[in-house]
Amino acid sequence: MTSSNVRILPAAVALAFACLGGSALAQSTTQKVENAGEKAWDATKSGTEKAWDATKSGTKKAVKATERGAKATGKAVDNVATDAADGTRKVGDKIGEKIPGTAQNEAVKKGAKP
C-alpha cells in the first residue's frame, strides 16, 4: 500500500462508523419522539375519561340535590296550604255560629260543636 492509501483508509473507516452511529442516533431519537407522543395520547385520553366521569358524577349529585330540594319545598307548601285551609274553616265556623239557619248556629244552640 502506498502512504496516501494508508492515510485515507482509516479516515474512510472512521467516516463509515460515524454514519452508522448517526443513523442509530436518528432511529433512537425517532423512537423517543414516538414514545413521547404515545404517552401524551394516553395521558390525554386518561384525563378526558376522568373529566367525563367527574362531570357525570357531579351531574347525578346535582340532580339528586335538586330532587330533594323540590320534595322539601313541596312538603312545606303543602303544610302551609293545609294550615291555611284549617284556619279558613275555623273562621268560617265562627262566622257560621252567628248566622241563623246554619249548621254551626244550630250546633251552638244545642250546646255542641258541629
Short mmCIF file of C-alpha atoms in Angstrom, two decimals:
data_model
loop_
_atom_site.label_atom_id
_atom_site.label_comp_id
_atom_site.label_asym_id
_atom_site.label_seq_id
_atom_site.Cartn_x
_atom_site.Cartn_y
_atom_site.Cartn_z
CA MET A 1 0.00 0.00 0.00
CA THR A 2 1.06 3.49 -0.66
CA SER A 3 1.36 6.01 2.05
CA SER A 4 -1.63 8.03 0.78
CA ASN A 5 -3.82 4.91 0.90
CA VAL A 6 -2.70 4.30 4.46
CA ARG A 7 -3.91 7.73 5.43
CA ILE A 8 -7.22 7.58 3.51
CA LEU A 9 -8.28 4.12 4.70
CA PRO A 10 -8.59 4.99 8.41
CA ALA A 11 -10.43 8.18 7.51
CA ALA A 12 -12.90 6.21 5.35
CA VAL A 13 -13.42 3.63 8.10
CA ALA A 14 -13.97 6.40 10.66
CA LEU A 15 -16.47 8.07 8.35
CA ALA A 16 -18.35 4.79 7.85
CA PHE A 17 -18.62 4.24 11.60
CA ALA A 18 -19.78 7.82 12.07
CA CYS A 19 -22.54 7.32 9.51
CA LEU A 20 -23.70 4.15 11.26
CA GLY A 21 -23.70 5.93 14.59
CA GLY A 22 -25.64 8.86 13.15
CA SER A 23 -28.27 6.52 11.73
CA ALA A 24 -28.61 4.72 15.06
CA LEU A 25 -28.90 8.07 16.84
CA ALA A 26 -31.62 9.21 14.42
CA GLN A 27 -33.55 5.97 14.96
CA SER A 28 -33.20 6.35 18.72
CA THR A 29 -34.47 9.94 18.59
CA THR A 30 -37.41 8.95 16.39
CA GLN A 31 -38.31 6.17 18.81
CA LYS A 32 -38.19 8.61 21.73
CA VAL A 33 -40.47 11.05 19.93
CA GLU A 34 -42.93 8.25 19.12
CA ASN A 35 -42.91 7.12 22.77
CA ALA A 36 -43.49 10.68 23.96
CA GLY A 37 -46.38 11.07 21.54
CA GLU A 38 -47.94 7.83 22.70
CA LYS A 39 -47.56 8.84 26.35
CA ALA A 40 -49.16 12.21 25.61
CA TRP A 41 -52.07 10.48 23.85
CA ASP A 42 -52.56 8.10 26.80
CA ALA A 43 -52.42 10.98 29.29
CA THR A 44 -54.94 13.00 27.28
CA LYS A 45 -57.26 10.01 26.96
CA SER A 46 -57.00 9.26 30.68
CA GLY A 47 -57.58 12.91 31.60
CA THR A 48 -60.60 13.10 29.32
CA GLU A 49 -62.11 9.96 30.85
CA LYS A 50 -61.56 11.30 34.36
CA ALA A 51 -63.17 14.62 33.44
CA TRP A 52 -66.15 12.82 31.90
CA ASP A 53 -66.58 10.63 34.98
CA ALA A 54 -66.36 13.66 37.28
CA THR A 55 -68.91 15.56 35.20
CA LYS A 56 -71.26 12.58 35.16
CA SER A 57 -70.91 12.11 38.92
CA GLY A 58 -71.37 15.81 39.63
CA THR A 59 -74.47 15.92 37.45
CA LYS A 60 -76.01 12.96 39.26
CA LYS A 61 -75.34 14.62 42.62
CA ALA A 62 -76.87 17.88 41.41
CA VAL A 63 -79.99 16.10 40.15
CA LYS A 64 -80.44 14.29 43.47
CA ALA A 65 -79.94 17.52 45.42
CA THR A 66 -82.49 19.29 43.22
CA GLU A 67 -84.98 16.45 43.72
CA ARG A 68 -84.52 16.60 47.49
CA GLY A 69 -84.97 20.38 47.45
CA ALA A 70 -88.09 20.15 45.31
CA LYS A 71 -89.57 17.49 47.58
CA ALA A 72 -88.86 19.57 50.70
CA THR A 73 -90.35 22.66 49.04
CA GLY A 74 -93.46 20.73 48.02
CA LYS A 75 -93.88 19.42 51.54
CA ALA A 76 -93.50 22.92 53.01
CA VAL A 77 -96.04 24.36 50.55
CA ASP A 78 -98.45 21.52 51.36
CA ASN A 79 -98.09 22.16 55.09
CA VAL A 80 -98.73 25.89 54.65
CA ALA A 81 -101.74 25.22 52.42
CA THR A 82 -103.19 22.74 54.92
CA ASP A 83 -102.73 25.19 57.80
CA ALA A 84 -104.33 27.97 55.74
CA ALA A 85 -107.31 25.76 54.86
CA ASP A 86 -107.75 24.73 58.50
CA GLY A 87 -107.62 28.38 59.56
CA THR A 88 -110.16 29.35 56.92
CA ARG A 89 -112.55 26.59 58.09
CA LYS A 90 -112.22 27.74 61.69
CA VAL A 91 -113.01 31.33 60.72
CA GLY A 92 -115.97 30.09 58.62
CA ASP A 93 -117.27 28.08 61.57
CA LYS A 94 -117.06 31.14 63.85
CA ILE A 95 -118.94 33.24 61.29
CA GLY A 96 -121.48 30.44 60.78
CA GLU A 97 -122.22 30.31 64.51
CA LYS A 98 -123.65 33.84 64.27
CA ILE A 99 -125.80 33.28 61.16
CA PRO A 100 -129.23 31.77 61.88
CA GLY A 101 -130.07 28.64 59.92
CA THR A 102 -126.52 27.35 59.53
CA ALA A 103 -125.29 24.05 60.93
CA GLN A 104 -122.81 25.91 63.13
CA ASN A 105 -125.58 28.14 64.57
CA GLU A 106 -127.79 25.16 65.29
CA ALA A 107 -124.88 23.39 67.00
CA VAL A 108 -124.24 26.41 69.24
CA LYS A 109 -127.94 26.47 70.20
CA LYS A 110 -127.78 22.80 71.19
CA GLY A 111 -124.50 23.34 73.05
CA ALA A 112 -122.37 21.15 70.80
CA LYS A 113 -119.74 21.86 68.23
CA PRO A 114 -120.50 20.72 64.66
#
